Coordinates of C-alpha atoms in Angstrom, one line a residue:
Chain A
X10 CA -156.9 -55.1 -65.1
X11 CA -157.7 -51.7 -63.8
X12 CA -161.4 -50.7 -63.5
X13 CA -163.2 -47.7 -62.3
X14 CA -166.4 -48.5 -60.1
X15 CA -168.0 -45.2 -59.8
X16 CA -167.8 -42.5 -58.9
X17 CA -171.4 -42.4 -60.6
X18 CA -173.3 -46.0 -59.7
X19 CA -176.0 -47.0 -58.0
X20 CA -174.0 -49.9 -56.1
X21 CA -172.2 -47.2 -54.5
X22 CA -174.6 -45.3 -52.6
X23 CA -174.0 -42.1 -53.0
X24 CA -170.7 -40.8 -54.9
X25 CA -167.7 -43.0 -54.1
X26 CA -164.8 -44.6 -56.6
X27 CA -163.5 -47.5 -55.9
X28 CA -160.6 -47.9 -57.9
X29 CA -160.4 -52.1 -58.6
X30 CA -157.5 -54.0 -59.8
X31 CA -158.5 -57.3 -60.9
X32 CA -156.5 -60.1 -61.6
X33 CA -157.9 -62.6 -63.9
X34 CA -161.9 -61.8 -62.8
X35 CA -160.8 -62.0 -59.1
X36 CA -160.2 -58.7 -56.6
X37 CA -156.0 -57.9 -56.3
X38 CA -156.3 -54.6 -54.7
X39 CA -159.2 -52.4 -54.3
X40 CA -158.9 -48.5 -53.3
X41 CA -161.8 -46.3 -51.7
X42 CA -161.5 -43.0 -53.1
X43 CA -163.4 -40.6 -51.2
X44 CA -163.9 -37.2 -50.6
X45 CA -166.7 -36.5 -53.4
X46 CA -169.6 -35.8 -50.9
X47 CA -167.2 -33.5 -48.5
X48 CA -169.1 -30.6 -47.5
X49 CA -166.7 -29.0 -44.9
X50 CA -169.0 -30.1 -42.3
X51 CA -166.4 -29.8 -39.1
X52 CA -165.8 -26.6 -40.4
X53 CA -168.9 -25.7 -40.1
X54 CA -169.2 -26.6 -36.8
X55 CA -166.4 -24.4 -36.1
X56 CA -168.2 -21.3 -37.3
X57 CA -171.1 -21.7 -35.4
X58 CA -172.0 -21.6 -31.7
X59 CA -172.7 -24.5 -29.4
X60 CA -175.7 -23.2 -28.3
X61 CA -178.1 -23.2 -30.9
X62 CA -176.4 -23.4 -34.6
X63 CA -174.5 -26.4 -34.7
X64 CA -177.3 -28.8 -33.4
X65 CA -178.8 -28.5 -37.5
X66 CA -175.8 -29.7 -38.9
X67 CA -175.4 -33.5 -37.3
X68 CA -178.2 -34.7 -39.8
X69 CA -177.1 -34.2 -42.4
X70 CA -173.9 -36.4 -41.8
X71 CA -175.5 -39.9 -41.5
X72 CA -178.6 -38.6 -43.7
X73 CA -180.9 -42.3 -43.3
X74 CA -180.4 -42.5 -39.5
X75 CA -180.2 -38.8 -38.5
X76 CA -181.5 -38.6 -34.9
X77 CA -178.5 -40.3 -33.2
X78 CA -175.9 -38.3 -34.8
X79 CA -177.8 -35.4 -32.8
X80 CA -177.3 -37.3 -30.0
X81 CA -173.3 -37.0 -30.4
X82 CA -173.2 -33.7 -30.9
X83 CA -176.0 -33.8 -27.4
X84 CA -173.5 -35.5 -25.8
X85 CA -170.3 -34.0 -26.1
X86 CA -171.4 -30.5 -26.0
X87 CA -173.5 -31.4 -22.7
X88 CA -170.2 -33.1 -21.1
X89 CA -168.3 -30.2 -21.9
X90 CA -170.7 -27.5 -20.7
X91 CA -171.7 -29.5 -17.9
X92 CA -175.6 -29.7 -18.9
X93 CA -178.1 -31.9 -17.3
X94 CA -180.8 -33.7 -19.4
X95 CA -184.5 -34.4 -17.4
X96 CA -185.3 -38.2 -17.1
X97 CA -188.6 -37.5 -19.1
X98 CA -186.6 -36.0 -21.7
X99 CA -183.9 -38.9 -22.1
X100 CA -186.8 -41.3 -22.6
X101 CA -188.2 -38.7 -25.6
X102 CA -184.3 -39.2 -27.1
X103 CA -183.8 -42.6 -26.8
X104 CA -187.2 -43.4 -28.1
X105 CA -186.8 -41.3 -31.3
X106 CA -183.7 -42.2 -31.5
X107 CA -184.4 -46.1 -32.2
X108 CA -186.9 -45.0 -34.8
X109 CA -184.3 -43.5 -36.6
X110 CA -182.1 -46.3 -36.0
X111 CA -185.1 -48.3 -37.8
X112 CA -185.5 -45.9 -40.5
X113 CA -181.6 -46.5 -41.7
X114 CA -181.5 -50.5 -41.2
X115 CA -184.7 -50.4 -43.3
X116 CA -183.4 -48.1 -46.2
X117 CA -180.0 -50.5 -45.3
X118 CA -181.8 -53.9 -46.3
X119 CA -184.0 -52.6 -48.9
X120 CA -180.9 -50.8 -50.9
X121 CA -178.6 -54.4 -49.8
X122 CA -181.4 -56.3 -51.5
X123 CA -181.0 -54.0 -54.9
X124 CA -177.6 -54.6 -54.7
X125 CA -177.2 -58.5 -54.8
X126 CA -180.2 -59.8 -55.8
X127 CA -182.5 -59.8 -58.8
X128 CA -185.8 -59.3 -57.1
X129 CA -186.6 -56.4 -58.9
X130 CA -187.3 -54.0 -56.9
X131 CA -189.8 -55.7 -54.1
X132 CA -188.1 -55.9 -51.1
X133 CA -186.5 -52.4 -51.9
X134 CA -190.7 -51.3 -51.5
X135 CA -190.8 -53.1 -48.7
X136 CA -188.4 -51.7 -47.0
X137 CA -189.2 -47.9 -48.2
X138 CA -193.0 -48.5 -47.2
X139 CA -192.3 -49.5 -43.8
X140 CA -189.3 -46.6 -43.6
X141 CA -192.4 -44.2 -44.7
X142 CA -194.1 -45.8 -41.5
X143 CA -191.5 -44.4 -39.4
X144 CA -190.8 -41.2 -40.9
X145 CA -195.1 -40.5 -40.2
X146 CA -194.4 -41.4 -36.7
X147 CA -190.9 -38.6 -36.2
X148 CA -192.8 -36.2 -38.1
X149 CA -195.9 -36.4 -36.0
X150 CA -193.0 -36.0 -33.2
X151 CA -190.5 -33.6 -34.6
X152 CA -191.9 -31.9 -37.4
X153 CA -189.8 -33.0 -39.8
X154 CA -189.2 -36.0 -42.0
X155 CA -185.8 -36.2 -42.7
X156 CA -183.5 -33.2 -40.9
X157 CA -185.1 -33.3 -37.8
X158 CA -183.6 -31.3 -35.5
X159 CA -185.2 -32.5 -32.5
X160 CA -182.6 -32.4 -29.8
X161 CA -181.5 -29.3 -28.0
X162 CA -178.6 -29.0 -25.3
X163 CA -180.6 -30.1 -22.2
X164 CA -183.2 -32.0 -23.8
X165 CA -185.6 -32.2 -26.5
X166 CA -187.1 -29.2 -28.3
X167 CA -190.6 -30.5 -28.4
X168 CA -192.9 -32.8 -26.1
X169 CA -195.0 -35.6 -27.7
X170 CA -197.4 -34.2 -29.6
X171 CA -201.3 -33.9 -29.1
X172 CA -203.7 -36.4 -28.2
X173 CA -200.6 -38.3 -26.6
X174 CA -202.9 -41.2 -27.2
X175 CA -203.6 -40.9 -31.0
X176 CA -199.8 -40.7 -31.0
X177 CA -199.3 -43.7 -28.6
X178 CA -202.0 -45.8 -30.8
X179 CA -200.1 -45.0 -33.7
X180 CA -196.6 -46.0 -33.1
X181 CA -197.8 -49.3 -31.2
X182 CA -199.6 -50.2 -34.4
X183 CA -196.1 -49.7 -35.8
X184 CA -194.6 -51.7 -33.1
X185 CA -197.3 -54.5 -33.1
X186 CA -196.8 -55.0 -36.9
X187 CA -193.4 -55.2 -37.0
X188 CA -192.9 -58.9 -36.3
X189 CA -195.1 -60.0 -39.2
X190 CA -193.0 -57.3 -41.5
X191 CA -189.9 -58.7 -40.4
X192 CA -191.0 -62.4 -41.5
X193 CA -192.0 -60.7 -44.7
X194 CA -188.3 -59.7 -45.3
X195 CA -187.0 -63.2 -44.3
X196 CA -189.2 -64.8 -46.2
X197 CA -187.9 -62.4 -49.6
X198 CA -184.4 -62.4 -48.6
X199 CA -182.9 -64.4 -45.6
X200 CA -184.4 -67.6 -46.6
X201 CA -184.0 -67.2 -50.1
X202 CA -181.6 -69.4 -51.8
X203 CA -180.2 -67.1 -54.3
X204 CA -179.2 -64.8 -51.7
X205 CA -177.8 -67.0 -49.6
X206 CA -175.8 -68.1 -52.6
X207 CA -174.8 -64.8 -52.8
X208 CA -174.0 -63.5 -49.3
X209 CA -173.1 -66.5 -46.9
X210 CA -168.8 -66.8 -47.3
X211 CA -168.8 -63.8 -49.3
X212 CA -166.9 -60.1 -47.7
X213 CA -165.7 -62.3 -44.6
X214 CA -163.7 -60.5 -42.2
X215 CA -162.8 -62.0 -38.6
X216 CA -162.9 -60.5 -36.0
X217 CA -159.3 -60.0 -35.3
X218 CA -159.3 -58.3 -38.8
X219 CA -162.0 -55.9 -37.9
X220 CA -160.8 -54.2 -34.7
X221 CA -157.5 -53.5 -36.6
X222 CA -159.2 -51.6 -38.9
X223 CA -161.3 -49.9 -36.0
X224 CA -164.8 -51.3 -37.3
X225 CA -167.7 -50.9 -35.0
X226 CA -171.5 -51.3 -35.0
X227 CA -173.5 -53.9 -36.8
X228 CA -170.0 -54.6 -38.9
X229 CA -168.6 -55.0 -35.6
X230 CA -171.2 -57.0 -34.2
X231 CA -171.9 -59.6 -37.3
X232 CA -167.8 -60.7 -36.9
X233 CA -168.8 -61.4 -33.2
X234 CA -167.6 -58.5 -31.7
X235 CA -169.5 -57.9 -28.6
X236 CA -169.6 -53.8 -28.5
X237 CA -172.8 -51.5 -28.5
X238 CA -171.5 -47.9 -26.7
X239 CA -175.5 -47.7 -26.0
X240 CA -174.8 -51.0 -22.9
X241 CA -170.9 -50.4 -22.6
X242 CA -170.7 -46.9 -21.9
X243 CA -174.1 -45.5 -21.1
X244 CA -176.0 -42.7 -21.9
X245 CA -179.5 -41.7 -22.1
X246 CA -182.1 -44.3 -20.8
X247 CA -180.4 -47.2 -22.2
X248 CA -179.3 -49.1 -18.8
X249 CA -182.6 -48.4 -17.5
X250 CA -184.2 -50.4 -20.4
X251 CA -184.2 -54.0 -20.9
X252 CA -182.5 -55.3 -24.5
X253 CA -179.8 -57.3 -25.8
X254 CA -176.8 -56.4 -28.2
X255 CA -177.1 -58.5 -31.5
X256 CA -173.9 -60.3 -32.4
X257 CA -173.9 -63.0 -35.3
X258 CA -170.4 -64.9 -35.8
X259 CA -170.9 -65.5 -39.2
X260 CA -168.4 -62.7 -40.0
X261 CA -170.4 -62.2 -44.0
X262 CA -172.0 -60.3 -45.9
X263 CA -175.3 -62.7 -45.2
X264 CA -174.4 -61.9 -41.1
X265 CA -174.1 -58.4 -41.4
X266 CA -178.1 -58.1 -43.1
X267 CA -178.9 -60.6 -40.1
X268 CA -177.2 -58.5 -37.5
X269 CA -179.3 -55.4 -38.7
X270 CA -182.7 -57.3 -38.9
X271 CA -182.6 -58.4 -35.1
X272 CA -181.6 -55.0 -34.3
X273 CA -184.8 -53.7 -35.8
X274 CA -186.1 -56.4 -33.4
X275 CA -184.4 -54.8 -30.0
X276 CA -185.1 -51.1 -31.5
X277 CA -188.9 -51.9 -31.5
X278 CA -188.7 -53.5 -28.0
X279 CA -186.9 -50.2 -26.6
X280 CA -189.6 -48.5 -28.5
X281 CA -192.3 -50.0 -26.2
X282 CA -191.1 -49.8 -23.0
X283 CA -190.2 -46.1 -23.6
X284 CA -194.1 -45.3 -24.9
X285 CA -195.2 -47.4 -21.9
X286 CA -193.1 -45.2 -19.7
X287 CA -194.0 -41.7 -21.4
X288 CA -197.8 -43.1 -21.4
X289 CA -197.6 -43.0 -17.5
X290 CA -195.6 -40.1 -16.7
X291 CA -197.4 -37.6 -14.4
X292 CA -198.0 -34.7 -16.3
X293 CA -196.3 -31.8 -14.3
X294 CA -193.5 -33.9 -14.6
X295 CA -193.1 -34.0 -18.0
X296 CA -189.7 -31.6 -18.4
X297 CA -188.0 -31.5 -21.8
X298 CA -185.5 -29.2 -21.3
X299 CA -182.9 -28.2 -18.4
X300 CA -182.3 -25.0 -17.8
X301 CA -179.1 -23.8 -20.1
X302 CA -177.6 -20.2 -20.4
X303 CA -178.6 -18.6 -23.1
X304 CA -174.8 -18.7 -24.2
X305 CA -172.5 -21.0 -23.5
X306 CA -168.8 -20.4 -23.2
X307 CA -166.9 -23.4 -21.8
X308 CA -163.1 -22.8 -20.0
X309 CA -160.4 -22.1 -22.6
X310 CA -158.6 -25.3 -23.9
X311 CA -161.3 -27.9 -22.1
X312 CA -160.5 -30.9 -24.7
X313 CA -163.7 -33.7 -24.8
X314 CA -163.6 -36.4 -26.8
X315 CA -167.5 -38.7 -26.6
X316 CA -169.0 -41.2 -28.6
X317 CA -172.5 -42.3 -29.0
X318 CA -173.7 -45.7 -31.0
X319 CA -175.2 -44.1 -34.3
X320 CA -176.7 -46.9 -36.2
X321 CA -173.9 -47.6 -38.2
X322 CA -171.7 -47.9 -35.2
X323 CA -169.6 -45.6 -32.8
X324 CA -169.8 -41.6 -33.7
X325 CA -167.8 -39.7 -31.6
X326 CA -167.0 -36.1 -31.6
X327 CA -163.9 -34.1 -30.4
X328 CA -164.3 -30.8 -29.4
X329 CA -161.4 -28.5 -27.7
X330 CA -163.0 -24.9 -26.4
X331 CA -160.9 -21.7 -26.7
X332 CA -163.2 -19.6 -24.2
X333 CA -165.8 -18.5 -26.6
X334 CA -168.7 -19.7 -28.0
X335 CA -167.6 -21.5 -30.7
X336 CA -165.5 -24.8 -30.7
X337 CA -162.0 -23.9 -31.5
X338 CA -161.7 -27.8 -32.9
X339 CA -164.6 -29.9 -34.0
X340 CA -163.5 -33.8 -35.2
X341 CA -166.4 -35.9 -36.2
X342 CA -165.3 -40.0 -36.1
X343 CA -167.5 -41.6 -38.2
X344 CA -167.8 -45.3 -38.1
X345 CA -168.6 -45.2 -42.1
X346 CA -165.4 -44.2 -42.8
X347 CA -163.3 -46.8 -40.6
X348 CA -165.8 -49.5 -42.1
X349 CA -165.5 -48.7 -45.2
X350 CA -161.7 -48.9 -44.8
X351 CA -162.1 -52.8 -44.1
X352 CA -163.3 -53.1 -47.6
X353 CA -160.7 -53.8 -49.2
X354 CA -159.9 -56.9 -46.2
X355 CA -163.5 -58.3 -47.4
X356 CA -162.8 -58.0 -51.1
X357 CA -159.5 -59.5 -51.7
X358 CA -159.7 -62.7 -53.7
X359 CA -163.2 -62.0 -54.3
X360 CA -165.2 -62.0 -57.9
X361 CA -166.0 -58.3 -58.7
X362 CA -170.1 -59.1 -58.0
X363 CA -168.8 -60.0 -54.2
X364 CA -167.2 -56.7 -54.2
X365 CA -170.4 -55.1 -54.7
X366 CA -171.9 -57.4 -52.2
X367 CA -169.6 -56.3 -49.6
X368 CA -169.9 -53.0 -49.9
X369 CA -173.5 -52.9 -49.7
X370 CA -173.3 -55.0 -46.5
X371 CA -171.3 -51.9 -44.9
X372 CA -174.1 -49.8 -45.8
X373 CA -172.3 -46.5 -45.6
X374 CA -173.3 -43.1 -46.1
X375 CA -170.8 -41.1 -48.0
X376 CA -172.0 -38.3 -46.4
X377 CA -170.8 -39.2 -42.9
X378 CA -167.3 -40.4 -44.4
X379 CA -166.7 -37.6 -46.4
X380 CA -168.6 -35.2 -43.6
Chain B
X1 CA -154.8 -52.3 -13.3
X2 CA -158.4 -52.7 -12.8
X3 CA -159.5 -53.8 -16.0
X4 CA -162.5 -56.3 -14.5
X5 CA -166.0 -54.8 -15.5
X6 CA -168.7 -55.4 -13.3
X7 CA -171.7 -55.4 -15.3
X8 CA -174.4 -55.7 -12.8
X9 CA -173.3 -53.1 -10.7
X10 CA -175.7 -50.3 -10.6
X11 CA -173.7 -47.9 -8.8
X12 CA -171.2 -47.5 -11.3
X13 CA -172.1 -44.3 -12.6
X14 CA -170.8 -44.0 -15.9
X15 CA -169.8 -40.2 -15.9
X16 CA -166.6 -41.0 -13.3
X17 CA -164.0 -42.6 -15.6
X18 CA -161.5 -44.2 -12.6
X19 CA -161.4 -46.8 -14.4
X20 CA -158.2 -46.1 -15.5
X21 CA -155.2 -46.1 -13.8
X22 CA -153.0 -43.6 -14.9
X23 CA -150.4 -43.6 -13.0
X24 CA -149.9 -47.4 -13.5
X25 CA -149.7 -46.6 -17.5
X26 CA -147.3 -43.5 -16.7
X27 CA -145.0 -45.9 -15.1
X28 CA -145.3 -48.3 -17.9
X29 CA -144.4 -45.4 -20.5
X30 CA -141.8 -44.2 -18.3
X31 CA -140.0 -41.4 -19.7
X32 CA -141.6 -41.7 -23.1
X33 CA -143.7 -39.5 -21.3
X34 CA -142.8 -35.6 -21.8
X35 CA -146.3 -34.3 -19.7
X36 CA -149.2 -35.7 -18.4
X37 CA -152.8 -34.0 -19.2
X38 CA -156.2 -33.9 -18.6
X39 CA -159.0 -34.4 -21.0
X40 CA -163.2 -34.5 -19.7
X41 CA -163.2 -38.1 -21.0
X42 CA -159.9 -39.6 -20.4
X43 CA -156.2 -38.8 -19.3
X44 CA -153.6 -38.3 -21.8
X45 CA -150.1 -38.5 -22.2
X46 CA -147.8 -35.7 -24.5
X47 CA -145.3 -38.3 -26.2
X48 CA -142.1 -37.6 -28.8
X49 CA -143.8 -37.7 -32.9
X50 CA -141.3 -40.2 -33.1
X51 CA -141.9 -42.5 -30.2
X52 CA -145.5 -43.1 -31.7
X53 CA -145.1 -46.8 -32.4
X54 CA -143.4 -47.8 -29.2
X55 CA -146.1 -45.8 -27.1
X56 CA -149.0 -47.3 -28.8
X57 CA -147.7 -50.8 -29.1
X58 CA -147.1 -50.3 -25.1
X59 CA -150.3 -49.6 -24.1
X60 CA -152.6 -51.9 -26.4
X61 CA -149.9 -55.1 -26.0
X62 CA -149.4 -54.3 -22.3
X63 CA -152.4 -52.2 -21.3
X64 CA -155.1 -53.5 -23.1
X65 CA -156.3 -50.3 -25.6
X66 CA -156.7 -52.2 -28.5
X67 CA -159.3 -49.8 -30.1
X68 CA -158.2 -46.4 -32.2
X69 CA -161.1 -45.0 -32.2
X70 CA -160.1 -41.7 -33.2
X71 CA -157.5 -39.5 -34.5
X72 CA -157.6 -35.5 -34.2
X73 CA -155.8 -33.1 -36.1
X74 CA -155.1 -29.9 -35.1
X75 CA -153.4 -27.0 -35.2
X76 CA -152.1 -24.5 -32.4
X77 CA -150.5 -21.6 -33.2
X78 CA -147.3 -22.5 -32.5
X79 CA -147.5 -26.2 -33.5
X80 CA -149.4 -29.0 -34.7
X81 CA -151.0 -31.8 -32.6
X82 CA -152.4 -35.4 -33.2
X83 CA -154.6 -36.7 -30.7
X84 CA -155.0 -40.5 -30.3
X85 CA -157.8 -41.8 -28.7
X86 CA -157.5 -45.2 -27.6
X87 CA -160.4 -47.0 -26.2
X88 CA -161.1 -51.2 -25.6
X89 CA -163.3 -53.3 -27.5
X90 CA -164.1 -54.6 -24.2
X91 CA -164.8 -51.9 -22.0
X92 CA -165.1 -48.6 -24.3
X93 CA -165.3 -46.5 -20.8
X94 CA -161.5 -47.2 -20.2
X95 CA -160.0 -44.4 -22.3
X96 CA -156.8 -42.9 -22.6
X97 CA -155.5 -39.8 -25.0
X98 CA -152.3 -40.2 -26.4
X99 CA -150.7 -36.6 -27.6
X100 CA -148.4 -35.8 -30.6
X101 CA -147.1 -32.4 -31.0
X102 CA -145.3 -31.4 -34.1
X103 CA -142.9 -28.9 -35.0
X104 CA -144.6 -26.2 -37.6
X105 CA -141.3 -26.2 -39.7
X106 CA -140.9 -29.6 -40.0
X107 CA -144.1 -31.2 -39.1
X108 CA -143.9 -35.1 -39.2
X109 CA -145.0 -38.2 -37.0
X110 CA -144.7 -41.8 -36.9
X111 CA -147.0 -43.6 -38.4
X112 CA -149.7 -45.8 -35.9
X113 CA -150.9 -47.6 -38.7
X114 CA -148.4 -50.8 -37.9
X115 CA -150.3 -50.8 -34.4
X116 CA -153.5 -50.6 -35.7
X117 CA -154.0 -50.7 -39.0
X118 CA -157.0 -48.1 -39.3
X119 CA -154.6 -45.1 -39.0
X120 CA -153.6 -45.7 -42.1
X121 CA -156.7 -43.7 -43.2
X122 CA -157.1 -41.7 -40.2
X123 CA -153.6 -40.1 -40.7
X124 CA -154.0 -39.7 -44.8
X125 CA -156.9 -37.1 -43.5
X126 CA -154.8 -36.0 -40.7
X127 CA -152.0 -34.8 -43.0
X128 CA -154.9 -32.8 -44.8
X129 CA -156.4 -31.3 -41.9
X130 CA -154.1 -29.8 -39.4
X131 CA -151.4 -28.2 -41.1
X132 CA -153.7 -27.4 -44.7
X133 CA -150.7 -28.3 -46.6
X134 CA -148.3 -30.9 -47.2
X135 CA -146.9 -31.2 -43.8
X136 CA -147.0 -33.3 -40.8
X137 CA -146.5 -36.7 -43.5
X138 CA -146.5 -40.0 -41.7
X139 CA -143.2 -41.7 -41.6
X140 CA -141.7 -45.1 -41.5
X141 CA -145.6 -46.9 -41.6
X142 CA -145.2 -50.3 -42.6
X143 CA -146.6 -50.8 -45.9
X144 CA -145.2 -48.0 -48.0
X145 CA -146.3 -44.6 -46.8
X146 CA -149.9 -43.6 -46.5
X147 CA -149.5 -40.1 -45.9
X148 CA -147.1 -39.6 -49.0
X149 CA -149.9 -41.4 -51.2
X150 CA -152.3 -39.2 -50.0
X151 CA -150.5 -35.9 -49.8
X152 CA -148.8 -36.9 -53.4
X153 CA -151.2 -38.6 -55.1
X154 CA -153.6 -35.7 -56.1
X155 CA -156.7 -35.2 -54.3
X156 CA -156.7 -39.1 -52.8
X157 CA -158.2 -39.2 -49.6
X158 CA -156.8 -35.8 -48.6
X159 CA -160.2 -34.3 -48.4
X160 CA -159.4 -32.0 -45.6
X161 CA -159.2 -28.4 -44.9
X162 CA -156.3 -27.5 -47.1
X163 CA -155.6 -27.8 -50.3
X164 CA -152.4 -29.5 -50.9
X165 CA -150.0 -27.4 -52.6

């Protein structure tokens, strides 16, 4: 039998149609069909200059997790021009950067837990409450509470804000909470038996599987794929800080949840040792910006291709210059759209409510696969 | 090649990608390899569209690259190009570009996707992108042709640039 999931459903988490054929009540063939949420955003790119109009656009690809796709766009265009980034002002970016990375596992879990399990909608609350937690602490930071536009080429556009200690209190409050939040989430979901029934053996895919169809990030990382970009091919403050790169080898639905909860876990302890490093950083020291020409105009034909670890896995961005200020060519990679390729290696066989299962445990964002 | 990562050592500085041989991989390629060239992030190598499978098959059997991380579309004004860029799962700062260009009449490559199978994808929003029109199709993939579908099959995942017309 055919059947239309979507495009309109909340399972799918945004606007996607999966386009099922089921034999008997079990998954034959099932066919992402994307493109609904495409908003011409290379294109957009391409239209505007390096130096101050582009940086705007990267949140609004992966719109839970925003700050690290800034980061990509950081990175590459900082390569390319050749821009130096202060040490005080790395620390600012990687710390915001794992709050953000917070902010999407938490809307990931909550929106995961709506999806396979009939709590209602409790751990969804959860999960939104202490999301709104976060979102207080980047907009005392940046402003904003969603697009935040925080990063400039050469640093940050802002400096923590004042008292730097009402601020510091505040996010270790965060931080020092976070452990007895976390239990609260295992206690509603991990070590509940219902969804375990639901998630452990369901939307496996080995490891083997998963590289073939490029997946990275916590996907990556729950089918025991060791691979972070943050540790294997550093940027920012990352080496200088001391964490570990989650990897679960249950290769399920069940592992990818678990793989995003302990990364909550190694965001928060990033968090801290950044704070305690800002906290003690002499203040005519504190630099969060380089100086960068007011425009930029890299060689003709200079071709760069970087990645960064967004928090749904590797985001890279190619970018070829023509000699003016604009990027003749700007390709966004966006791990959503290899992981949600695997889908359809996670739902063969499966019963239709499995299908759902797995593609909540991708957690994609349309708008970073449809860009 | 030097493929053995030292992880403790702090004067690695991660900006210098040496990691790399690539001369060793030219020699491997061997006249596969029309030009070399020279990206910020990694070398590359300017291969035949239709020596795409043996190239890639080369370098993640032989070399190691077993990660696609990327495919770029684009267009120049005298041709088309498709960028691979191929990474490792196991050390993502070995990198290596591998460079299709395409004839604007007749623009066409073989397919990567029986190397690795996300290009199936990758190349249905390729076709889209570079050539805004149905051009540069995928041939001889391995399970039917993902371009075609995509480039035939209405809208599909040929969201790109173009329309197809």
């Amino acid at each position: 039998m055919f059947l239309n999931i979507g495009p309109h459903h909340p399972a799918t988490h945004g606007v996607l149609h999966l386009k099922t054929v089921l034999d008997g009540e079990q998954v034959a063939d099932v066919e992402p069909d994307i493109g609904y949420l495409h908003r011409c955003e290379e294109q957009m790119c391409q239209n505007n200059n390096y130096r101050h109009q582009i940086m705007p656009y990267p949140d609004r690809w992966d719109y839970t997790a925003n700050l690290p796709n800034e980061w990509a766009y950081a990175r590459v265009a900082e390569d390319l021009n050749d821009i130096e980034v202060p040490e005080y002002a790395q620390i600012l970016r990687t710390m915001s950067v794992e709050f953000a990375r917070i902010m999407g596992h938490m809307l990931a879990v909550g929106t995961f837990a709506l999806d396979v399990y009939g709590d209602f909608t409790a751990t969804f609350m959860y999960a939104i409450r202490d999301r709104e937690l976060v979102q207080n602490i980047l907009e005392d930071l940046t402003g904003q509470r969603m697009m935040f536009n925080y990063f400039r080429l050469g640093g940050v556009v802002w400096d923590l804000p004042e008292p730097r200690e009402e601020f510091f209190e505040k996010v270790r409050d965060f931080i020092d909470d976070l452990p007895e939040a976390l239990e609260e989430y295992h206690d509603l979901i991990t070590t509940n038996e219902i969804f375990q029934k639901r998630t452990i053996g369901t939307g496996v895919i080995d490891a083997e599987t998963a590289k073939q169809y490029g997946c990275t990030g916590p996907v990556a990382r729950a089918s025991g794929i060791d691979y972070d970009l943050r540790r294997d091919d550093p940027y920012g403050y990352y080496d200088e800080l001391d964490w570990d790169v989650v990897t679960e080898d249950g290769c399920d639905n069940f592992a990818r949840l678990l793989v995003r909860m302990r990364e909550v876990e190694e965001s928060a302890k990033l968090i801290s040792q950044c704070v305690d490093l800002l906290e003690d950083w002499p203040e005519d020291e504190r630099d969060i910006q380089s100086n960068v020409p007011r425009t930029l105009k890299p060689d003709a034909d200079t071709e760069v291709y970087r990645a960064v670890e967004g928090a749904k896995g590797e985001l890279g961005i190619y970018v070829r210059s023509d000699g003016t200020d604009k990027p003749a060519r700007f390709k966004i990679r966006s791990p959503c759209f290899n992981n949600l390729h695997s889908l359809e290696a996670m739902a063969q066989g499966e019963y239709v409510p499995d299908l759902i299962a797995a593609l909540g445990s991708l957690d994609v964002i349309l708008g970073e696969v449809d860009r | 090649m030097s493929d053995a990562r030292e992880p403790d050592s702090e004067l690695e500085v991660p900006e210098t990608r040496e990691t790399v041989d690539y001369d060793e991989l030219a020699d491997l390629l061997g006249d596969r390899v029309i030009r070399r060239e020279d990206h910020l992030n990694a070398g590359g190598f300017v291969i035949h569209p239709g020596d795409v499978q043996t190239v890639l098959r080369t370098l993640r059997d032989e070399a190691g690259f077993d990660h696609l991380s990327c495919l770029t579309a684009q267009e120049y004004e005298d041709r088309y190009e498709s960028i691979y860029h191929l990474s490792k799962y196991a050390d993502r700062t070995q990198e290596v570009n591998v460079i299709v260009p395409t004839d604007k009449e007749d623009p066409w490559n073989e397919s990567a996707a029986p190397i690795y199978k996300t290009a199936e994808w990758h190349e249905r929003e390729a076709s889209g992108q570079a050539t805004g029109r149905r051009a540069e199709r995928t041939r001889q993939s391995a399970h039917g042709d993902p371009a075609e579908d995509g480039v035939t099959g209405g809208r599909g995942l040929e969201h790109g640039l173009g329309v197809p017309v």
